[in-house]
Coordinates of C-alpha atoms in Angstrom, one line a residue:
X1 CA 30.9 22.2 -6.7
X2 CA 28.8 23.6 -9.6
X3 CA 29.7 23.6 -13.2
X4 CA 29.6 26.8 -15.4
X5 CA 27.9 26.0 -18.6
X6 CA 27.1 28.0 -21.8
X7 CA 23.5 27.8 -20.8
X8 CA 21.0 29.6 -18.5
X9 CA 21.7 27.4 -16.0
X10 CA 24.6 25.2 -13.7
X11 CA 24.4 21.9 -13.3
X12 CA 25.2 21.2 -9.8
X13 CA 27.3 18.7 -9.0
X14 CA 26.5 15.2 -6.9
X15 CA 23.2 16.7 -6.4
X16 CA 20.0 14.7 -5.7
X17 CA 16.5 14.7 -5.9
X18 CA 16.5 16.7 -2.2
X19 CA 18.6 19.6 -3.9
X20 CA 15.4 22.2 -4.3
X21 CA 14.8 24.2 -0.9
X22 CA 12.3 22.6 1.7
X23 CA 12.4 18.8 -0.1
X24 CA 13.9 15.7 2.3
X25 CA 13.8 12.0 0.6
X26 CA 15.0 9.0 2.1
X27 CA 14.5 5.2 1.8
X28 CA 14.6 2.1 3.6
X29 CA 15.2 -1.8 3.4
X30 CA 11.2 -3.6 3.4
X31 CA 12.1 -7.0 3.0
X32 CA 10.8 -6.8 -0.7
X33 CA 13.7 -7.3 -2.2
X34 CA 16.6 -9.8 -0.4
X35 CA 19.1 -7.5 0.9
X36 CA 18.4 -3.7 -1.1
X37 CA 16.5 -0.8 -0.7
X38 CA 13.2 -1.2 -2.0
X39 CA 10.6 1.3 -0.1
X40 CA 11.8 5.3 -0.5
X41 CA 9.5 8.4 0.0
X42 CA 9.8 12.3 -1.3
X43 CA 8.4 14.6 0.9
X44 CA 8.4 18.5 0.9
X45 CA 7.9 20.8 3.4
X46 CA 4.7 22.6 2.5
X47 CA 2.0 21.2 0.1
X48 CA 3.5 21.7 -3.7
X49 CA 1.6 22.4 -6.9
X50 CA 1.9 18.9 -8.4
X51 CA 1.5 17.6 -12.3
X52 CA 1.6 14.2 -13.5
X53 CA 1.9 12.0 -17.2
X54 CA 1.4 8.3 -17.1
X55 CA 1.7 5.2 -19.5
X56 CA -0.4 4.3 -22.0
X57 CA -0.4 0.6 -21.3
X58 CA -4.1 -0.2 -21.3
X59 CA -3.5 -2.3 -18.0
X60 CA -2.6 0.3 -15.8
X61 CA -1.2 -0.4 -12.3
X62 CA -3.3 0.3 -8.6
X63 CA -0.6 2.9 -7.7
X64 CA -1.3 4.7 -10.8
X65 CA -4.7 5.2 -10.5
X66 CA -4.5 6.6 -6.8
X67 CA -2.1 8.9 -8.0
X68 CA -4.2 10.4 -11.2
X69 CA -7.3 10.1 -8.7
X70 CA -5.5 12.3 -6.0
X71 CA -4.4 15.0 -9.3
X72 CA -7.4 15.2 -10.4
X73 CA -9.3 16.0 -7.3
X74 CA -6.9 19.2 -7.1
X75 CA -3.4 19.6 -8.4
X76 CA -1.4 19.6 -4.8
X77 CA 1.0 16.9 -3.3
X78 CA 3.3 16.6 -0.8
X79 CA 4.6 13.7 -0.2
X80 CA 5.3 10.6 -2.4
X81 CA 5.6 6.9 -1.2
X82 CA 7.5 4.2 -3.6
X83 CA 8.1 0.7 -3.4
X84 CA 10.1 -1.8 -5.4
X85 CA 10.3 -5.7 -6.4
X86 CA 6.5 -5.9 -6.9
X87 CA 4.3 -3.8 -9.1
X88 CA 0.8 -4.3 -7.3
X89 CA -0.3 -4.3 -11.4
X90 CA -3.0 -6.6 -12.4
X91 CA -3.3 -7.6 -8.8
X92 CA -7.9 -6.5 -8.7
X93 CA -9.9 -5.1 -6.1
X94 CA -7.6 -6.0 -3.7
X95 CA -4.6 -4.4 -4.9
X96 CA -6.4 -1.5 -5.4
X97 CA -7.1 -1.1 -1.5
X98 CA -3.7 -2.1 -0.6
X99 CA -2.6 1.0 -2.4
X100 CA -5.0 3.2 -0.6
X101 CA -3.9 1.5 2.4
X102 CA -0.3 2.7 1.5
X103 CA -1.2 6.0 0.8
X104 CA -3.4 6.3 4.4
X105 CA -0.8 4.8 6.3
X106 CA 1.7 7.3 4.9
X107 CA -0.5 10.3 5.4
X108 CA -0.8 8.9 9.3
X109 CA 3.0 8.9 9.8
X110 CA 3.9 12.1 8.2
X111 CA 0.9 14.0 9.5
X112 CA -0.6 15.3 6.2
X113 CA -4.0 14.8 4.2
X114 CA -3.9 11.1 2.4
X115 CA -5.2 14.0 -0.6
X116 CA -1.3 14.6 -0.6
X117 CA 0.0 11.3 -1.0
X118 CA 0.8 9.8 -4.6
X119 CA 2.0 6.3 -4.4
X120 CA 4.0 4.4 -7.2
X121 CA 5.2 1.1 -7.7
X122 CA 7.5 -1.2 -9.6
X123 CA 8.6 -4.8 -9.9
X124 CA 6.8 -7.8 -10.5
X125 CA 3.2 -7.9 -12.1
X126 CA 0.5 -9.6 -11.1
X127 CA 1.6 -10.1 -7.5
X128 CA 0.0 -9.2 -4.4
X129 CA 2.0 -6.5 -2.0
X130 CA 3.1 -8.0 1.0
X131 CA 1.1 -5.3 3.4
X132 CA 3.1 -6.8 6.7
X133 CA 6.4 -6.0 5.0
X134 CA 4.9 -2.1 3.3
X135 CA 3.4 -1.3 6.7
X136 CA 6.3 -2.1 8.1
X137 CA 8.1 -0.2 5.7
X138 CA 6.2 3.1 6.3
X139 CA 6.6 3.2 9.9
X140 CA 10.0 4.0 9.1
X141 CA 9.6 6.9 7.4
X142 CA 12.0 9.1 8.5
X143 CA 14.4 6.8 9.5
X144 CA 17.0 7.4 7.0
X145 CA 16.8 11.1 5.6
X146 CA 19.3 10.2 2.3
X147 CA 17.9 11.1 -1.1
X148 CA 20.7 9.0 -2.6
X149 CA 19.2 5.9 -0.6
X150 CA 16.0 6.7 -1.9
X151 CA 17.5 6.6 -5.6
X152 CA 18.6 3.0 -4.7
X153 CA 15.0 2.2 -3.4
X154 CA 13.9 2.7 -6.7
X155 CA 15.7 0.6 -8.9
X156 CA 14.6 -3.2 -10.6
X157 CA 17.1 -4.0 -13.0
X158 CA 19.1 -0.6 -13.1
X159 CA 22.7 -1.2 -12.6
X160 CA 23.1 2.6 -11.5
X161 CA 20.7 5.3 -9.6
X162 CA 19.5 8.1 -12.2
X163 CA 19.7 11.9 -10.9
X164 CA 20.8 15.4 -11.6
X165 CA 20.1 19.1 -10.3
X166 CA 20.1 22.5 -12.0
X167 CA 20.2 26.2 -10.7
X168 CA 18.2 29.2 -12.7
X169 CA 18.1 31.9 -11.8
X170 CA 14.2 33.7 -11.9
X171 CA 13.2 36.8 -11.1
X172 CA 16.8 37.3 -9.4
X173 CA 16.0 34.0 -7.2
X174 CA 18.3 31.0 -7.7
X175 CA 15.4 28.3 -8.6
X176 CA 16.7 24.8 -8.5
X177 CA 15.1 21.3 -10.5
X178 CA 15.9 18.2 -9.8
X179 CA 15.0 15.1 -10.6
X180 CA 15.4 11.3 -9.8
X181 CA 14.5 8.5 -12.1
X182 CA 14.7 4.5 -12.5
X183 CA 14.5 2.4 -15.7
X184 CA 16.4 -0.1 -17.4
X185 CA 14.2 -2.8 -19.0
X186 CA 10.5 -2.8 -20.5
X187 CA 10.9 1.0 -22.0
X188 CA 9.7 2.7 -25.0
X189 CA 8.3 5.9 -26.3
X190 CA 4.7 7.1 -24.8
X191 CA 5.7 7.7 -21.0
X192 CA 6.8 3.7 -21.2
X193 CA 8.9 1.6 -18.2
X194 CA 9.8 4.0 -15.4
X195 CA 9.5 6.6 -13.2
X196 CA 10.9 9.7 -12.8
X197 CA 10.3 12.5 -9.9
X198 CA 10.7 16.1 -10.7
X199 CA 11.4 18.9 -7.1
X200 CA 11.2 22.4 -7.7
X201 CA 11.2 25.1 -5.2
X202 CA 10.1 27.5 -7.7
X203 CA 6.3 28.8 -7.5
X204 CA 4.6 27.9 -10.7
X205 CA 1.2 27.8 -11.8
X206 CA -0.9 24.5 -12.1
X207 CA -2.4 24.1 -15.6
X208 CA 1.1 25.9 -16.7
X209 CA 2.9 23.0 -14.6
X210 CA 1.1 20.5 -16.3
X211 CA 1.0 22.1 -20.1
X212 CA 5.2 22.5 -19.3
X213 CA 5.5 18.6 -17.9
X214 CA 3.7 17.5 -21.2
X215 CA 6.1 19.3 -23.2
X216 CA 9.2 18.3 -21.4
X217 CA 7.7 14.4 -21.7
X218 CA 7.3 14.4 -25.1
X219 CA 10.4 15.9 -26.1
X220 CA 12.8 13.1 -23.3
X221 CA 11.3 10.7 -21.7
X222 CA 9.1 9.6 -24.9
X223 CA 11.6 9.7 -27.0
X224 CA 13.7 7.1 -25.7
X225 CA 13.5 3.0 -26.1
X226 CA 15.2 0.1 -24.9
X227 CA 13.2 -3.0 -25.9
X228 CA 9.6 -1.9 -27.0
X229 CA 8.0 -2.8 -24.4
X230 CA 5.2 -0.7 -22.7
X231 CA 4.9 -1.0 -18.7
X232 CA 2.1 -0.4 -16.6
X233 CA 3.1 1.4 -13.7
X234 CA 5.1 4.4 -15.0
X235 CA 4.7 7.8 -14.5
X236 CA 6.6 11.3 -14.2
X237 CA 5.6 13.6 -11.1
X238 CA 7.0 17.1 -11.0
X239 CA 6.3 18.9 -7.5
X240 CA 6.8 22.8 -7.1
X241 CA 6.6 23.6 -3.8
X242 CA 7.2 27.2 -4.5
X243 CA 9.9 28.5 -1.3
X244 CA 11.6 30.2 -3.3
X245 CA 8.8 32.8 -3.5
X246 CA 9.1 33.6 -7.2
X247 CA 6.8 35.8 -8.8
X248 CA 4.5 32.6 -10.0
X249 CA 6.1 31.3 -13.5
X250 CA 3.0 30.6 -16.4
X251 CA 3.7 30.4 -19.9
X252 CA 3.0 34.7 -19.8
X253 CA 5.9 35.1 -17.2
X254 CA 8.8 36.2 -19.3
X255 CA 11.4 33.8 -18.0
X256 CA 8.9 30.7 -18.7
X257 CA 11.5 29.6 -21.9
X258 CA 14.7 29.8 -19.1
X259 CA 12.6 28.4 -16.8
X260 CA 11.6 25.6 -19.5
X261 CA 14.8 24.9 -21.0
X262 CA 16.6 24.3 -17.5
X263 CA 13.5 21.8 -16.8
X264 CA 13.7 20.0 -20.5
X265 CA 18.0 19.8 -19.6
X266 CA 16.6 17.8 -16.3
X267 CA 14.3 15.2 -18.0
X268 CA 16.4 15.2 -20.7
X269 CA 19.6 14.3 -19.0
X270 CA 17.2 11.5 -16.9
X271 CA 16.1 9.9 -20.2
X272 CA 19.3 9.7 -21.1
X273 CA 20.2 7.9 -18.3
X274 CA 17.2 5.7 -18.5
X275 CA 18.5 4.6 -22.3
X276 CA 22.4 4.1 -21.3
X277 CA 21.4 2.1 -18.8
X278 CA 18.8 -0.1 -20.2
X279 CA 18.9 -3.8 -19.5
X280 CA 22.3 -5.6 -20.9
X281 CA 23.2 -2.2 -22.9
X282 CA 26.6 -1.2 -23.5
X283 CA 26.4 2.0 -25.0
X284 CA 24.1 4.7 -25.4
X285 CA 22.7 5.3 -29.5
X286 CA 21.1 8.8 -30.1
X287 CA 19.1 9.2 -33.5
X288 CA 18.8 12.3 -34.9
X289 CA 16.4 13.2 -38.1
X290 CA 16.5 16.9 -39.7
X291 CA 15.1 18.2 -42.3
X292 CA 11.6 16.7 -41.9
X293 CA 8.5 18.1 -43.0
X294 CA 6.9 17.9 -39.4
X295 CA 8.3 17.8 -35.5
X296 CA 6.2 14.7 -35.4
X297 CA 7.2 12.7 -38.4
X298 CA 11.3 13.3 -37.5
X299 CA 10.0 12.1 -34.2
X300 CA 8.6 9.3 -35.7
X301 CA 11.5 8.6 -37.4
X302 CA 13.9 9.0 -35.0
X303 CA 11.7 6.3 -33.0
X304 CA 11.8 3.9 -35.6
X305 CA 15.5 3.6 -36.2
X306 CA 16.2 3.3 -32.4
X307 CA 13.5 1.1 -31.5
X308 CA 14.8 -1.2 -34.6
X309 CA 16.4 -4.9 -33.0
X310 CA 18.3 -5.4 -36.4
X311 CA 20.0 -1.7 -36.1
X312 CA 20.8 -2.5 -32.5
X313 CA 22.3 -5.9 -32.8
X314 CA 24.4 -4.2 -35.0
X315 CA 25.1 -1.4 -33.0
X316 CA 26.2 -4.0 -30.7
X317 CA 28.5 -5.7 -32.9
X318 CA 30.1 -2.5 -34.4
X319 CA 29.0 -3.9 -37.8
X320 CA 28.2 -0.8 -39.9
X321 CA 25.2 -2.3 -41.4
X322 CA 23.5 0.9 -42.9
X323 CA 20.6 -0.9 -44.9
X324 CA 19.6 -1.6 -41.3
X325 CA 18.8 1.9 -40.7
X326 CA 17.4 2.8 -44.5
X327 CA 15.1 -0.7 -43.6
X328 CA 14.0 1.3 -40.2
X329 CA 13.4 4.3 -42.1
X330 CA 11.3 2.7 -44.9
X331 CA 9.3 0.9 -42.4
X332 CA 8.3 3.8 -40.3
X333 CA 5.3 4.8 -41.9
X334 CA 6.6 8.7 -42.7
X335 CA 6.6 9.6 -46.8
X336 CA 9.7 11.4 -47.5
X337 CA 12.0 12.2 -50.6
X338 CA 14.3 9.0 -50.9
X339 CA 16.5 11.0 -53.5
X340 CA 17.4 13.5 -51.3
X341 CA 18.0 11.0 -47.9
X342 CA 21.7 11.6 -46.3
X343 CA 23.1 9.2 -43.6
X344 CA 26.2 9.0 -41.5
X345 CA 27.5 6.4 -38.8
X346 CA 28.9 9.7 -36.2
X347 CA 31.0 12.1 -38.6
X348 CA 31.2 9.4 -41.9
X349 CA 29.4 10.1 -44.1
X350 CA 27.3 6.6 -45.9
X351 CA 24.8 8.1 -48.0
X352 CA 24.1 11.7 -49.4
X353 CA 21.4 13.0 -51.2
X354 CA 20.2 9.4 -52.5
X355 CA 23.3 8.1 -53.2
X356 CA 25.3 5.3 -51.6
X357 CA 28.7 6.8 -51.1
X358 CA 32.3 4.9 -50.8
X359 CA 33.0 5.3 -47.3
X360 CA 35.8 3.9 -45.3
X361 CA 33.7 1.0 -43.1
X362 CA 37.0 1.6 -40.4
X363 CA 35.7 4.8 -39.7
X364 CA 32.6 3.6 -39.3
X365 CA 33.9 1.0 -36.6
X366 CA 35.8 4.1 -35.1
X367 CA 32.4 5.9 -34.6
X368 CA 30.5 2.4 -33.6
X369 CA 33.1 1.3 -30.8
X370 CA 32.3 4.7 -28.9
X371 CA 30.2 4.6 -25.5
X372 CA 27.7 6.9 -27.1
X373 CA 27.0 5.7 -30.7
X374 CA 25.8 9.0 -32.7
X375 CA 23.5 8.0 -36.0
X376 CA 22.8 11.4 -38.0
X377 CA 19.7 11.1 -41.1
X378 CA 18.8 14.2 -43.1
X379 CA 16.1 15.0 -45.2
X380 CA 15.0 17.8 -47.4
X381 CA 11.2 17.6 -47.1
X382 CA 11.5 20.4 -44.6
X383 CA 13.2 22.6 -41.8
X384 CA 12.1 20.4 -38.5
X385 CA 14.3 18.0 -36.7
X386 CA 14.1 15.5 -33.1
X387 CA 16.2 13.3 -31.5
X388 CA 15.5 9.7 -29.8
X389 CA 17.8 7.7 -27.8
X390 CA 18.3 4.1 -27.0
X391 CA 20.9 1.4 -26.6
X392 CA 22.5 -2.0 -28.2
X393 CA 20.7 -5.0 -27.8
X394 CA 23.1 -7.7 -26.5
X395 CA 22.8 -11.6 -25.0
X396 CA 22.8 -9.8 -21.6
X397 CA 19.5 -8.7 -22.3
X398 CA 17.9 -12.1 -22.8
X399 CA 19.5 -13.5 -20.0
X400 CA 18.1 -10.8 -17.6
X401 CA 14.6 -10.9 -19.0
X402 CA 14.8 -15.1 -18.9
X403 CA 15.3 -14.9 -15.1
X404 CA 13.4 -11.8 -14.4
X405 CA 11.5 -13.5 -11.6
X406 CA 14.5 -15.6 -9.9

């Protein structure tokens, strides 16, 4: 079933990340984990023009540097291996070549150049794979074609798998993105705690692919927060395998901003997902700053409010704190006109234009009750504007993150 919208696109309906023509995913139960899926591989048919972003922790993981070694040696993949439960980070040498190991062993089974593997990896830090239980793990490959059990392989602490498919249509040729993603705790802005896969079957450029997955990162995925904490093993991929024979999309072709916009509703709707569903959470928050002198500084912002534990404790408790949020704002390290600052809690109004206004606090509990918790702060020091999205912060969250390990 696929839904109309008022957009250039359809979503389309219980779709995974297998939706674009020529991809198969599927995943498997290693032993990693006690009784869930915890190994999963994408793999398309032909090699696909690949791109990559990755965290800015400083530690980052084995898996990681593989992946960004394999990118930069050319920018084609086809395949991608991913485990669970451990995150072969800070794990030396030796994790290091149990990570090539991975990615040669893979390449073996499926019959493709270890140049076309990525591997990624997530769980634990600072534990060494178990290479009986991964070997035994890729020798399976193939043994359960199901994209939605590879969404399960994925997850830590998610409570839910994360996907979504589009259709655009290109050059008269119905193009479809897709994308698969799994985060709930150690996330924050600058490509932070997950991972997210990206399948196209639309033809696209490289350097155009990678300019287009910077973009689309910078505008989603690093603008979203659950507990300000930076991990070391995450990482979007985007593959574009390209059987849908498109004229080849760059940022000349003239349907590069449908293209775009379909691709930004894909990471978008991921991140999303990522924030709602961040560890202990019980509703989604989504900041939104306009009127700022700069797309960066309402970014900044934006970031500051929802990355704020005082603003969401309170979000938590539906207690319309707003000096919460003009504290977030003050401490964000952006100069703008406090005379001329308006904020409201969804659609009441608390302050306009400087000035403290007599609003009905039940409203505001209205507004703060909802699943999606909308915060709206306006400026006057320009005409730009950005949105960052996040969750409460309840006792859940401690109690997941005090027993992480057991």
């Amino acid at each position: 079933m696929e839904k109309t919208l008022l957009k250039p696109f359809k979503i389309i309906e219980n779709a995974h990340i297998d939706q674009p023509k020529g991809f198969t995913a599927g995943g498997v139960h290693a032993g990693l984990r006690k009784s869930k899926l915890d190994f999963g591989w994408i793999y398309s048919e032909v090699p696909a023009t690949a791109a990559g972003v990755y965290t800015q922790n400083a530690f980052q993981a084995a898996p990681l540097q593989i992946t960004q070694e394999v990118l930069k040696q050319s920018d084609q993949l086809q395949t991608i291996i991913v485990n669970s439960a451990n995150a072969n980070s800070y794990t030396g040498e030796q994790g290091y070549q149990d990570a090539v190991q991975m990615q040669q062993l893979a390449a073996e089974k499926i019959g493709v150049d270890p140049s076309l593997v990525a591997v990624a990896s997530t769980g634990v830090i600072g534990e060494m794979l178990p290479m009986d239980l991964i070997k035994g793990a890729i020798a399976r490959i193939d043994e359960n074609k199901d994209a939605d059990a590879f969404e399960h392989a994925i997850l830590t602490t998610d409570t839910k798998t994360k996907h979504i498919a589009v259709e655009v249509e290109i050059d008269g040729k119905p193009i479809t993105i897709a994308g698969a993603a799994k985060g709930s705790g150690m996330i924050h802005p600058n490509m932070a705690t997950m991972l997210s896969f990206i399948t196209t079957d639309a033809k696209v450029e490289g350097d155009s692919l990678q300019q287009g997955l910077k973009q689309s990162t910078n505008q989603t995925f690093n603008r979203i927060t659950v507990d300000g904490d930076c991990s070391t093993n995450d990482m979007v991929l985007i593959l574009a395998n390209g059987m849908q024979n498109n004229n080849t999309l760059d940022q000349d072709h003239p349907e590069w901003n449908r293209f775009m916009e379909a691709w930004q509703f894909v990471s978008r709707e991921l991140a999303k997902m990522i924030a709602k569903d961040g560890e202990g959470a019980t509703k989604l928050v989504e900041v939104t700053v306009e009127g700022a002198a700069t797309e960066e500084q309402a970014t900044q912002m934006a970031k500051a409010v929802i990355a704020s534990s005082l603003v969401k404790t309170a979000i938590y408790g539906e207690d319309a704190n707003w000096g919460r949020i003009v504290s977030a704002l003050g401490a964000s390290g952006v100069p703008f006109d406090k005379n001329s600052l308006s904020i409201a809690i969804g659609s009441e109004r608390i302050i306009e234009d400087g000035q403290l206004l007599s609003f009905h606090e039940p409203n505001c509990v209205e507004e703060l009750v909802k699943d999606t918790v909308q915060l709206f702060i306006c400026l006057k020091d320009g005409s730009e504007k950005a949105t960052a999205w996040g969750c409460d912060l309840t006792y859940d969250y401690v109690k997941i993150n005090a027993s992480y390990r057991t």
